[in-house]
Structure formats: C-alpha cells, structure tokens
Coordinates of C-alpha atoms and ligand atoms in Angstrom, one line a residue:
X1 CA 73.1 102.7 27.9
X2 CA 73.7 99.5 26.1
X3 CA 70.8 97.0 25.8
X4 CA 70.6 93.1 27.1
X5 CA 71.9 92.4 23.4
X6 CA 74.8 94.3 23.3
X7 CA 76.3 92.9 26.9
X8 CA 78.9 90.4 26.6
X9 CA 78.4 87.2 28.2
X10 CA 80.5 86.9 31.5
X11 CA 81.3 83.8 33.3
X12 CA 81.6 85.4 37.0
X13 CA 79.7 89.0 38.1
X14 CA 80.7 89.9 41.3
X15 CA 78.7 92.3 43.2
X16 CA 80.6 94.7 45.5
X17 CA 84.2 96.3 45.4
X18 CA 85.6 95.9 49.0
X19 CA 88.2 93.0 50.4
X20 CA 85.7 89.8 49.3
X21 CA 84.8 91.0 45.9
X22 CA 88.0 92.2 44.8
X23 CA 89.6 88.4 46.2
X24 CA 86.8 86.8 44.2
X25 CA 87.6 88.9 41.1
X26 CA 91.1 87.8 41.2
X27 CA 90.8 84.9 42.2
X28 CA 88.2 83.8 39.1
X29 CA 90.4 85.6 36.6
X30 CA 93.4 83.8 37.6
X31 CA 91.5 80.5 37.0
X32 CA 91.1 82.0 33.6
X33 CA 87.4 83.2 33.8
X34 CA 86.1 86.3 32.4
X35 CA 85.0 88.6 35.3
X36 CA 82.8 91.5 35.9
X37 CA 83.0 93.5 39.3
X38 CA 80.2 95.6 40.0
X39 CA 80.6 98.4 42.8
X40 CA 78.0 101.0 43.6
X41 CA 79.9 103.9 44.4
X42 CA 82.5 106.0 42.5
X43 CA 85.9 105.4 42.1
X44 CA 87.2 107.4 44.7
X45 CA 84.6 105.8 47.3
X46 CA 85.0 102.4 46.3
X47 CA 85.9 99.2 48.7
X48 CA 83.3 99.9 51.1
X49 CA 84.6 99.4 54.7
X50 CA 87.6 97.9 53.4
X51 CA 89.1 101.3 53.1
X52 CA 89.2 101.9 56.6
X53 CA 90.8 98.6 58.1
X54 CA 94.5 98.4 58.9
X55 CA 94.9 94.6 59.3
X56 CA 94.2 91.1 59.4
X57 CA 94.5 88.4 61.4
X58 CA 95.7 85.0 60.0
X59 CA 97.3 81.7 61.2
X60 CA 100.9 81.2 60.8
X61 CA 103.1 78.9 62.7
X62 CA 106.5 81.0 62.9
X63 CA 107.1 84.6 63.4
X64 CA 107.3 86.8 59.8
X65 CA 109.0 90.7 59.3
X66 CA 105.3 91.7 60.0
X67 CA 104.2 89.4 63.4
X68 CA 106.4 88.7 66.3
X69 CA 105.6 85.8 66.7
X70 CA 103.8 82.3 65.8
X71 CA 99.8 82.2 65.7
X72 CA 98.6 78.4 65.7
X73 CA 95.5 77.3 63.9
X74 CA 94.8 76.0 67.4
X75 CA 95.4 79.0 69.2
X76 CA 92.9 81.2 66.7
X77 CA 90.4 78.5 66.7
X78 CA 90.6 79.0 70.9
X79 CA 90.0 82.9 70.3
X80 CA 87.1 82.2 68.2
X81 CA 85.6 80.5 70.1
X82 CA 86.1 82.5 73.4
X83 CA 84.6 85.5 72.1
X84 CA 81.8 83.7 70.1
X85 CA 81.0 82.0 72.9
X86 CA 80.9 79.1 70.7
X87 CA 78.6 80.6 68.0
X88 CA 80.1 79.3 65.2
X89 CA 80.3 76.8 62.7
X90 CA 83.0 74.8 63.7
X91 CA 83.7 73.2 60.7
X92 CA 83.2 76.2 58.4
X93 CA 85.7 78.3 61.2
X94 CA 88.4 76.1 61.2
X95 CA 88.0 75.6 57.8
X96 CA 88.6 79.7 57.3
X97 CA 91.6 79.2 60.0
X98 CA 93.6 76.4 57.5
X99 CA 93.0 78.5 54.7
X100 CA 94.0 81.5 56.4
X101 CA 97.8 80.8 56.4
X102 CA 98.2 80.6 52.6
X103 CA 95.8 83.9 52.3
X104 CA 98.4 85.4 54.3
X105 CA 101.0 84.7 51.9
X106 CA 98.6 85.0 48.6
X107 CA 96.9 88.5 49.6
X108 CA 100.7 89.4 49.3
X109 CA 101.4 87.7 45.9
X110 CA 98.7 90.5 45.0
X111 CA 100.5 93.2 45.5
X112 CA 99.7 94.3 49.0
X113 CA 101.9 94.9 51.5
X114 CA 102.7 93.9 55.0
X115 CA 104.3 96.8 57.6
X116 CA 106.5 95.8 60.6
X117 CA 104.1 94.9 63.5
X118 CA 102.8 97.2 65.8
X119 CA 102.1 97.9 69.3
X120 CA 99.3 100.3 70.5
X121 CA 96.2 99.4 72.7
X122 CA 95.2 96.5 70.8
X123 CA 98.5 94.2 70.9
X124 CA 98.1 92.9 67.9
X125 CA 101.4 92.3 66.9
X126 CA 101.7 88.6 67.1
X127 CA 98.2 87.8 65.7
X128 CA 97.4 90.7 62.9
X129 CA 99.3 91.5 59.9
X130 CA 99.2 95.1 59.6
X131 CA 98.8 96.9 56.1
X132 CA 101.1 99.1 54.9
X133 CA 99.2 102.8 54.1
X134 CA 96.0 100.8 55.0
X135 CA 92.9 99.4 54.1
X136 CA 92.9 102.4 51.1
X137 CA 96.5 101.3 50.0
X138 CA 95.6 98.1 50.3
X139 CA 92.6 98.2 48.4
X140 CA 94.6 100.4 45.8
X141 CA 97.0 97.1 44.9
X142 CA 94.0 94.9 44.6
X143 CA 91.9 97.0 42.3
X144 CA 95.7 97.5 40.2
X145 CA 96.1 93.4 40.2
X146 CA 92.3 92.7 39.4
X147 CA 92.7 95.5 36.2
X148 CA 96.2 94.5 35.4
X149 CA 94.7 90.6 34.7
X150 CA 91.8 91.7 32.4
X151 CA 89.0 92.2 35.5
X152 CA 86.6 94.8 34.0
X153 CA 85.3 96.9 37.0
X154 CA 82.0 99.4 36.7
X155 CA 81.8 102.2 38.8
X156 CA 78.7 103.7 40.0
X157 CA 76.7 100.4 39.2
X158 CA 73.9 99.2 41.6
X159 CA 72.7 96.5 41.3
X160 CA 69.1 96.4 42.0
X161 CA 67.4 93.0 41.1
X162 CA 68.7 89.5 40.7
X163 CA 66.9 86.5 39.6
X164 CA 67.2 83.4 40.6
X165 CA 65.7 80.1 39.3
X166 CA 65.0 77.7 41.8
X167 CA 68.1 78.6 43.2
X168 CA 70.0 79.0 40.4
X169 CA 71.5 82.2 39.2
X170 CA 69.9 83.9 35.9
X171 CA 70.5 87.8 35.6
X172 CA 70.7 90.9 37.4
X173 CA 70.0 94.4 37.0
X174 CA 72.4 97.2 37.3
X175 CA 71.6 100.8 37.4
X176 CA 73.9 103.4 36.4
X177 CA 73.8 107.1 35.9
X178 CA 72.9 106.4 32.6
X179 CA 69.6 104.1 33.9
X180 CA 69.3 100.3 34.2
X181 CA 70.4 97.4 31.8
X182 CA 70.4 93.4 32.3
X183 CA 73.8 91.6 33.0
X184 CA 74.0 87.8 32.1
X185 CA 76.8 85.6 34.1
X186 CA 77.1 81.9 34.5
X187 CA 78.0 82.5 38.2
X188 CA 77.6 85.1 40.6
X189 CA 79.3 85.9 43.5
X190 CA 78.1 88.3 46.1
X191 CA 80.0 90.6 48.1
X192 CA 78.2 93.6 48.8
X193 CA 78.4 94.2 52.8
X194 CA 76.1 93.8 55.6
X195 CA 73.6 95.8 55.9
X196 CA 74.7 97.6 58.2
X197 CA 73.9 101.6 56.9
X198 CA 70.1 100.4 56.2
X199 CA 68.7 102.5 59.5
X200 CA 65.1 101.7 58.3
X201 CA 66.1 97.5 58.5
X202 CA 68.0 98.0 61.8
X203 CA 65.1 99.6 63.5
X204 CA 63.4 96.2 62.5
X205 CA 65.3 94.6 65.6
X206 CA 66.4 97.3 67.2
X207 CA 63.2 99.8 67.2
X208 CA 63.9 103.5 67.6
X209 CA 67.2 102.9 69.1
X210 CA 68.7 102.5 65.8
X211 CA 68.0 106.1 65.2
X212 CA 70.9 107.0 67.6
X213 CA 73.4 104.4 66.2
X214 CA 76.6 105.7 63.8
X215 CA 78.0 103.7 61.2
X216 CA 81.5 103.7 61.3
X217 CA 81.6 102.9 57.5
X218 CA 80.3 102.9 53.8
X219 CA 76.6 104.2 53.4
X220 CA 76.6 102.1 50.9
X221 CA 76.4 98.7 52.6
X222 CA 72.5 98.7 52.8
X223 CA 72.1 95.2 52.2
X224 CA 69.9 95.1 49.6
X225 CA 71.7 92.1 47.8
X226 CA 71.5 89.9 51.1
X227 CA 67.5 91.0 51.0
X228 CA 67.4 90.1 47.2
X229 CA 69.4 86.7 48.1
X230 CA 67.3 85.7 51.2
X231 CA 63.3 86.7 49.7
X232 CA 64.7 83.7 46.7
X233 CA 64.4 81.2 49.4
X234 CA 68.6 81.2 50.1
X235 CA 69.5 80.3 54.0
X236 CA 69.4 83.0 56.5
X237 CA 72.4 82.8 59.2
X238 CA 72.6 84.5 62.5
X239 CA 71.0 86.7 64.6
X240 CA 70.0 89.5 63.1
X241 CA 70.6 91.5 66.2
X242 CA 74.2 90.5 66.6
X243 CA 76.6 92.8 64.9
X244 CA 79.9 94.5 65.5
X245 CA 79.6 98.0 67.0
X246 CA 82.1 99.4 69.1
X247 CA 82.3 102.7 71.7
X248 CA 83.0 105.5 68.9
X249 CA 82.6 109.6 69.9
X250 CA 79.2 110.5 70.0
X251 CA 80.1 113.5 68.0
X252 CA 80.9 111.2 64.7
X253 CA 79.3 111.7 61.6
X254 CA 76.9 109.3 60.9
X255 CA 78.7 107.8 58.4
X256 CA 82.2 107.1 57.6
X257 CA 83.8 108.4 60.2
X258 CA 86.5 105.3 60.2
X259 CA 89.0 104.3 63.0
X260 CA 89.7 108.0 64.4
X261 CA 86.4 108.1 66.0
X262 CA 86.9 104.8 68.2
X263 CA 87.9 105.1 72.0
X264 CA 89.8 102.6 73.6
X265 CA 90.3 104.9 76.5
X266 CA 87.1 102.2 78.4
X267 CA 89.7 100.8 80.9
X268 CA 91.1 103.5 82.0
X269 CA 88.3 105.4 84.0
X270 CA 84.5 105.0 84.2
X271 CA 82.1 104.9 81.7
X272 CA 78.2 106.6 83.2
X273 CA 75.3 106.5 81.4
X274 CA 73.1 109.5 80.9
X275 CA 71.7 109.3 84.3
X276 CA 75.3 109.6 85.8
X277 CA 75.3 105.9 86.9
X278 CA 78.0 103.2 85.9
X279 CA 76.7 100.1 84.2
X280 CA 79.1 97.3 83.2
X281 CA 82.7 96.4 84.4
X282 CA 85.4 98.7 82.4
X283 CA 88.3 96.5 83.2
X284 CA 86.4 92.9 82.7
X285 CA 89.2 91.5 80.3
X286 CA 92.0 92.7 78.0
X287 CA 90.6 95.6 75.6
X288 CA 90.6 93.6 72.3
X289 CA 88.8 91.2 73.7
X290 CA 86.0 93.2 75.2
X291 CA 86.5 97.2 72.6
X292 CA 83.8 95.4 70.0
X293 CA 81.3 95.0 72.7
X294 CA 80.9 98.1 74.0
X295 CA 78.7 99.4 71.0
X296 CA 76.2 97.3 72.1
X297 CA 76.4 98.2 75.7
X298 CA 75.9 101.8 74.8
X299 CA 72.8 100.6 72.4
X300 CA 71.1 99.5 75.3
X301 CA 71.3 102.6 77.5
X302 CA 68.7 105.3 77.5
X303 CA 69.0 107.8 74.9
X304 CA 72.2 105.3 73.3
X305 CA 74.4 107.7 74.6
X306 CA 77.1 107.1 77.7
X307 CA 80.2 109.0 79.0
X308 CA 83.6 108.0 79.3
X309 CA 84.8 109.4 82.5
X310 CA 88.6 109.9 83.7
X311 CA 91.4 112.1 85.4
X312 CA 94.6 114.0 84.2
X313 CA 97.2 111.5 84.7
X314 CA 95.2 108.8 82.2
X315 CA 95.1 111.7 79.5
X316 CA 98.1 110.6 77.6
X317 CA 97.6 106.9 77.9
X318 CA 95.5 106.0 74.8
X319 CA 94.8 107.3 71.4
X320 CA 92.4 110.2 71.2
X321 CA 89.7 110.6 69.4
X322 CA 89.1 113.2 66.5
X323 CA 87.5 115.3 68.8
X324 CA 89.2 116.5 72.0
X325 CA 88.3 115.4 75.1
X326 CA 85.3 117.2 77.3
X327 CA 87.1 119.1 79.9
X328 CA 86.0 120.3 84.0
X329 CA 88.4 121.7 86.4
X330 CA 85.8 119.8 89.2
X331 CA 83.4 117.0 88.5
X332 CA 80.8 119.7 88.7
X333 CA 81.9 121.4 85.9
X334 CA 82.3 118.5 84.2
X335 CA 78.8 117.3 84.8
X336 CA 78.1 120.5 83.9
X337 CA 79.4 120.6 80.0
X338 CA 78.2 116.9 80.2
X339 CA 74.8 118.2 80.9
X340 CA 75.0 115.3 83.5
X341 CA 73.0 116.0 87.2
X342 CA 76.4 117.2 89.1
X343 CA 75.4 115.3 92.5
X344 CA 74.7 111.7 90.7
X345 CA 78.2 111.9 89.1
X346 CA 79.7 113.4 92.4
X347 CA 78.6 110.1 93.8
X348 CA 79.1 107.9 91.2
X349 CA 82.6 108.6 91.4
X350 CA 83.4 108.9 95.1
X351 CA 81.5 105.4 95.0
X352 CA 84.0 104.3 92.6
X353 CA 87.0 106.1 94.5
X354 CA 85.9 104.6 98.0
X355 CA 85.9 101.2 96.3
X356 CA 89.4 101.0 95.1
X357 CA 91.9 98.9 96.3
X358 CA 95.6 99.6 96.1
X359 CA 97.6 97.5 92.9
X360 CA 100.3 97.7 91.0
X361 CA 98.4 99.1 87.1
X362 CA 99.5 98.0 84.2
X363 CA 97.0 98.0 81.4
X364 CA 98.9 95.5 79.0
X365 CA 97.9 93.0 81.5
X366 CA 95.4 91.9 83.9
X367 CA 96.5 93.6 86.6
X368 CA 95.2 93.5 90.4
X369 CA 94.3 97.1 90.3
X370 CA 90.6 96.1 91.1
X371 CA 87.2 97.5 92.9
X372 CA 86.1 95.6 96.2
X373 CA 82.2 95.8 97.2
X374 CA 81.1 97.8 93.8
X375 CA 78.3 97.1 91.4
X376 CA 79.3 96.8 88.9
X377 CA 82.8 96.0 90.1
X378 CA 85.9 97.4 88.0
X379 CA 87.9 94.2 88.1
X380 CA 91.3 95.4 86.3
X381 CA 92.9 98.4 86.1
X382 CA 90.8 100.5 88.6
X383 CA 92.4 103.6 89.8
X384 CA 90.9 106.9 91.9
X385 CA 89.4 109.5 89.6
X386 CA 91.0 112.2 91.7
X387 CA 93.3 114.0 89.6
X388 CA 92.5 117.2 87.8
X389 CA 91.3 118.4 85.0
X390 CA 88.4 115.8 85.1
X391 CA 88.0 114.7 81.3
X392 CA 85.1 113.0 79.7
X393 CA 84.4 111.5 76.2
X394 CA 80.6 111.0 74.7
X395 CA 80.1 107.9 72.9
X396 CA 77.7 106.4 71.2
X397 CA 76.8 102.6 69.3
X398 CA 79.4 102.4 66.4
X399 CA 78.0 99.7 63.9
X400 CA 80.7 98.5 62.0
X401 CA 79.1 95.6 60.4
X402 CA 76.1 93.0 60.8
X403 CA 76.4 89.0 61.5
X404 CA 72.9 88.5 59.7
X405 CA 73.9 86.7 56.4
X406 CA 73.5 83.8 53.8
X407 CA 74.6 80.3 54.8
X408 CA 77.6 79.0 53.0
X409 CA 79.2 75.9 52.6
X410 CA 82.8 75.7 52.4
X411 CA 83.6 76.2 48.8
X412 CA 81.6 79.7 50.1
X413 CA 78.6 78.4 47.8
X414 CA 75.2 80.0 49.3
X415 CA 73.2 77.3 50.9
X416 CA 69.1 77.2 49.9
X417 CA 66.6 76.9 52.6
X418 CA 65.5 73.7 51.8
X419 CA 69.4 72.6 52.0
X420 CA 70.7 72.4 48.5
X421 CA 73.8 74.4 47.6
X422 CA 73.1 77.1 45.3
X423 CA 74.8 75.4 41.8
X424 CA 75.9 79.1 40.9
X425 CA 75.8 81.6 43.2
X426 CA 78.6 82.3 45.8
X427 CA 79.0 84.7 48.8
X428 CA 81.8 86.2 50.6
X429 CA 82.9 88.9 53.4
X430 CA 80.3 90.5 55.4
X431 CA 77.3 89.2 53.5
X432 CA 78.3 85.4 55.1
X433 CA 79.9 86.8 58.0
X434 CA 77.6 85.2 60.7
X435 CA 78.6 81.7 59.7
X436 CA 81.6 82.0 61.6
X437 CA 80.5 84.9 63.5
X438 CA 77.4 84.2 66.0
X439 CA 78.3 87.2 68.1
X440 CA 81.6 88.8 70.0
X441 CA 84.6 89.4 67.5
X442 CA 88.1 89.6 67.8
X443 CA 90.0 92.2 65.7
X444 CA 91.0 91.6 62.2
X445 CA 88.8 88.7 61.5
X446 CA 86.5 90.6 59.1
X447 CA 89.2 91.1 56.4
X448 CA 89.8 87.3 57.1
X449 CA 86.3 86.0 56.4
X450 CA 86.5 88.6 52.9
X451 CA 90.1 87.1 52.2
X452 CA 89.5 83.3 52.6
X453 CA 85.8 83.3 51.5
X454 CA 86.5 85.7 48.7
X455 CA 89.6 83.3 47.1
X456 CA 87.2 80.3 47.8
X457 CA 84.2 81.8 46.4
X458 CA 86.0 83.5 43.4
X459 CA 88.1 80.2 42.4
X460 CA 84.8 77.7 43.2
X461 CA 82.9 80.3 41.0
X462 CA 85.2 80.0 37.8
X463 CA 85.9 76.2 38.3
X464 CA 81.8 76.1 38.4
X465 CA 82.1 77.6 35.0
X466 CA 84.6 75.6 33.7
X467 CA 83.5 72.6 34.3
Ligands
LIG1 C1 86.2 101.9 60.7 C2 86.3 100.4 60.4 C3 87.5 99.8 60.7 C4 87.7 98.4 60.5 N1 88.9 97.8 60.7 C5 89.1 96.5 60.4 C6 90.4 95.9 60.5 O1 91.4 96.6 60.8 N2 90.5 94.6 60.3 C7 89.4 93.8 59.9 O2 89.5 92.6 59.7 N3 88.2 94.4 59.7 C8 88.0 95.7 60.0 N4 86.8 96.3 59.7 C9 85.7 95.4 59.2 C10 86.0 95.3 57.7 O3 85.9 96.5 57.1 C11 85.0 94.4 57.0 O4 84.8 93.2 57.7 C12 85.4 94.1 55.6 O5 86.0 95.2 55.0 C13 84.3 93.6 54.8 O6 84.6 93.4 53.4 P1 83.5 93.2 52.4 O7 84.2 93.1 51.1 O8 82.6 92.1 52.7 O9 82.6 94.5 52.4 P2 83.0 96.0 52.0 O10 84.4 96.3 52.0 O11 82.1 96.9 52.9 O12 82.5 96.1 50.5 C14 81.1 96.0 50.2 C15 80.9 96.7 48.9 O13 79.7 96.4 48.3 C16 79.2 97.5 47.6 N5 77.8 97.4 47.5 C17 76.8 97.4 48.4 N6 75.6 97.2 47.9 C18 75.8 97.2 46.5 C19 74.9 97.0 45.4 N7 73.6 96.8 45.6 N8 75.5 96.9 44.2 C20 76.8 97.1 44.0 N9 77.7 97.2 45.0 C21 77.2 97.3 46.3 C22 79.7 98.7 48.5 O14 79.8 99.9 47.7 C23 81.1 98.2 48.9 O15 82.1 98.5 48.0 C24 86.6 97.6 59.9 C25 85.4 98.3 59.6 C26 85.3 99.6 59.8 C27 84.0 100.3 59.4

C-alpha cells in the first residue's frame, strides 16, 4: 500500500458511507472541493443503517405526489418537542426543521426518488417522504451522483486514528486489507454512526443487559470515530443511555436484521414480561409516537425479553414479523411453547379481559376502547383476548442507533469542550444525533439529521477550505 508521500492531498475526507457522509461528499464536491469518502465495509455492505430506512421526514408547507398533505415547520418543531420532551437544542432543531424543506427538494436533485405516500401502521403519509426501492436504492443514486462528480470512494477502509491539534484537524489513519497508510485533508468531516453495535461500550451504561440487546443495523457502527473525536477534548452531547431501540422479534439476528424484524402489533393485545405479568400501557398513544420506546421498555425487564400477547381476530391487522407468530389453541398451551408459568398468564389475561370496557376500536385513532381499574391500564384500543388460536410474539431491545454524540454548532462544525468550534472538523448523522435528539424519536428524523447536517457539514467543510 502507498506510503504518506505518495497520497494526494485532499481538501475534505469524509469518514463513513451512509446518508450523512454521502450528503457531505456531494455536497463539498459541488462547491468544487476535492473529496475523499472513506467507508469501512465492502461495497455490497456499504451505507451502514442507511440501507435499511424507507423514508424521511421533512417540512413542506403544501402537499407533493409523495405526502398528502402540508407539514409546517411549526407543526414538526411541536412533534419534536413532544417526544423529546423538550431535550433538544432549540435553536439547532429548528434550525434542521428550515433547512429541511430544501433537503427535501435537493436529496431529489441527487438522484433519489420519491414514491407515492403510503399508509400502513405508521401513518406517515403526510409527514415522511417515502423512498422509492429504499434506503438501498436510495443509497445506490447517492453513491452514482457522488462518483459521477469526481468523489473518490475507498472500500474496505477503517479508519483507526485521527489527530487532532488543539482541536484542529491533522491526519488520520486508514487500514485496509492491504495494512495502514496516513491520509492528509484540510477538513474532515465525520460520519461514521453511533455506536450503537459496540456491545462492550453499551454494557458501560447498560451492564450485562446489553448482552441481550439486537442491533437492528450495520455491525459496523462501533463508534470508534466518536471515541477518537471525544478523548481530543471535542464536546460530548446527550445521554449516553438514550438511544433508539424499538420492540423487534426476539428471534433476530444480532445484527442486521432491518425493518422485517420490528412489531408494531404492541396495541393490539398485551405485552407480559417473562414472569407472565404486564408492565406498561400498550395503547398509551398513537403507535409512532410511542413503537421507538418499547426497546427500552423491554431493556428493562428481567432477562430483556417480553411477550406480545393477542387473539385470532387481531392476526391480520398488522405487518408480521419474519418469523411467524408463536401459536396455542388455549392460553395454556401458549404459555406452554412460551415457556411462560400457565396460571400467571391465565390470570394476567382474565385480569385484562375482566377490565375491559365496551368501545367502538379503531386503531388509527385514539379510540375509547379502554381498561377501567387495571394496572397498568390499557387506555386505547383494549379489547378481550378471548378469541382462539391465542398467538404470541417474543421480542427483545432493538437498538437502532445511539443519541450520545459530538456537539455541533449550526454550520454542523464539532464544538471543543472548552467552547471553541473546531476550525476543521465537521460532524453529521448519527454521530451528532443527540443535539437534537435528547431522547424519544419520531420516525424518519434520523435520515433528516444525516440529510441536513450532512449538506451543512459537507458545504461548511469545502467553503472552510476555500477560503
Ligand atoms: C432497521 C432500521 C430502519 C431504519 N429506518 C429509518 C427510516 O425509515 N427513516 C429514518 O429516518 N431513519 C431510519 N433509521 C435510522 C437511520 O438508519 C439512521 O439515522 C441513518 O441512516 C444514519 O445515517 P448515518 O450516515 O449517520 O449512519 P450510517 O448510515 O449508519 O453510516 C455510518 C457509516 O460509517 C461507517 N463506519 C463506521 N465506523 C467507521 C470507521 N471507523 N471508518 C470508516 N467507516 C466507518 C459504516 O460502515 C457506515 O457506512 C433506521 C435504522 C435501522 C437500523
């Protein structure tokens, strides 16, 4: 492999090759830099947990071929803030929001494109641009704009040190199959993932738990980069125990197994824990509000294991899983391939059935189908699990990604501890995500915060250079 001498000079390296880098890449190159994209796995496998999204959500103020309807900045901003519970930086977030009406319209000018909208549990249609073929098909267009406009992109590269100077970007080192070599850039921009496939780092917060958590995505997304960024003295953001992990079939691989393994199927029975007992509300609020909490519900039950619970006529009412459903012609046989204690979940269910009150269901909506003098109550969408076949699904924590992160500012420049704004160095998609994710999420906003931050960061990078 080629020595320090023999590397051309770049003016941007971008480290990663999912939604942010690839944004950054083309965004730099279009302002005329010359880029380098660096992506640790192969080819096939590259764009990270890009490949396996299917939309976005952006602002727009009238309805499109793709969304039914308008989405205001205002009307976003209120989401956000809902399910962060305010954890996030306002200024930053609404910031993303603006800019998130022309990404809509650029990611588009990049080849990707838009389907008609959809309906489906998550009622997205009026807030998420859907892609067409996917995150991979997406991805696919991106790669073919970035190459088309003189991007060079290296497969199978890790990087595996970076040096900073008092904050300011120097070097890093990549290793290859063909072993390790120096790369030399006037700016970097990072966009490498969370770190959320790094058991070993998860276990740091979560202890032994973590040992029965599945990552939905790229084993790739270790984090290393965010370590390398944060032991130079750049500004840690969020919690490191917040993250996005949803409900997903206990019998997933433990990597990659992508949006087939999710179950949305939560509101319409009973979800028991491994000792047979129920312990959160099902039918609290709307499902896409409340599907990327239920990882972490799960995470905190013993053994990180629970049981989604329901009767014959709910069977054909949601998306199944991979897997089929666990089937018992009587909640003893049930329990019984559940390897649950039979009487527990006997009870557990005629608890649930006794405390039903009569509504009219409809799941789009919250209905008044509700649970009177249960705890936890059901408040939507309860109906009598009475109906057999008796059907079950195991779940387990699904990370999808982590909210710890580097502080940016809003030209997506990496903020030092002490304050300063990194002159050179630039971060976007997952690696920032928790400064406009504290906690909670609401779907499609990942590929937002990649999108936005990745055009910012990308552009800001080569302007950096320029001037
Ligand atoms: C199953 C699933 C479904 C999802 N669906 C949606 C959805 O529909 N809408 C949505 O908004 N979000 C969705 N998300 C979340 C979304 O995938 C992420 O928020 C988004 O893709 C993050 O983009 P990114 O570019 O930051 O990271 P990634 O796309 O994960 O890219 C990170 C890249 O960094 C590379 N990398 C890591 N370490 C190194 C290193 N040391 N050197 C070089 N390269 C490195 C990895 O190989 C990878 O290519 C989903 C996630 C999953 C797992």
């Amino acid at each position: 492999m080629a020595g320090i001498d023999n590397q051309p000079r770049y003016d941007v390296v971008v480290v990663g090759g999912g939604n942010a880098a690839l944004c950054a890449a083309i965004a730099a190159r279009r302002e005329g830099a010359r880029v380098l994209v660096l992506e640790l796995a192969d080819a096939f496998g590259r764009g990270g947990n890009t490949r396996h999204t299917r939309n976005m959500r952006c602002a727009h103020d009238t309805a499109t071929a793709s969304l039914t309807g308008p989405y205001t900045a205002d009307e976003f901003w209120d989401d956000l803030q809902r399910v962060t519970k305010g954890e996030t930086d306002e200024a930053l977030a609404r910031f993303m929001i603006e800019e998130s009406k022309e990404v809509l319209h650029w990611i588009a000018e990049q080849g990707v494109r838009w389907q008609p909208s959809l309906g489906g549990t998550l009622s997205l249609g009026r807030t998420n641009s859907f892609f067409l073929g996917g995150g991979r098909a997406m991805l696919n267009a991106l790669y073919q704009t970035a190459e088309r406009l003189g991007v060079e992109i290296r497969y199978r590269s890790e990087v595996v040190e970076i040096a900073l100077e008092d904050g300011v970007f120097r070097t890093l080192t990549v290793r290859d199959p063909d072993g390790c070599y120096e790369v030399e850039a006037a700016a970097l921009v990072a966009a490498a993932g969370g770190f959320e496939s790094n058991i070993a780092w998860l276990k740091e917060y979560w202890g032994e738990a973590a040992e029965n958590f599945l990552i939905r995505g790229t084993a790739n997304n270790r984090g290393t980069v965010l370590k390398m960024l944060l032991d130079q003295g750049v500004a840690p953001v969020g919690d490191p125990t917040q993250c996005h992990a949803v409900a997903i079939d206990a019998r997933a691989p433990r990597y990659d197994g992508g949006i087939i393994t999710r179950l949305d199927c939560v509101v319409f029975g009973i979800v028991v824990n491994r000792d047979a007992v129920r312990f959160y509300d099902e039918g609290e609020d709307l499902w896409p509000k409340r599907y990327a909490i239920w990882g972490r519900l799960v995470a905190a039950q013993p053994g990180q294991i629970a049981y989604i619970i329901f009767d014959a006529p709910s069977l054909e009412r949601f998306m199944p899983s991979l897997y089929p459903p666990i089937r018992g012609e009587t909640v003893a046989d049930l329990a019984h391939a559940l390897d649950l204690d039979a009487t527990t979940l006997d009870a557990t269910i005629a608890a649930f059935n006794a405390a039903v009150r009569p509504g009219t269901f409809d799941h789009t909506i919250l209905d008044d189908c509700a649970t009177q003098g249960l705890s936890p109550p059901k408040s939507h969408w309860a109906q009598r699990i009475e109906t057999a076949p008796f059907y079950a699904y195991p779940v387990r924590p699904g990370i999808t990604f982590t909210y710890l992160g580097t502080r940016v500012n809003r030209q997506a420049r990496v903020m030092m501890a002490d304050g300063r704004p990194a002159p050179n160095v630039f971060a976007a998609g997952e690696i920032m995500a928790g400064n406009v994710l504290g906690q909670g999420y609401a779907a499609g906003i990942g590929m937002t915060i990649g999108a936005v931050f990745g055009r910012v960061a990308g552009r800001e990078a080569a302007r950096h250079v320029r001037n």
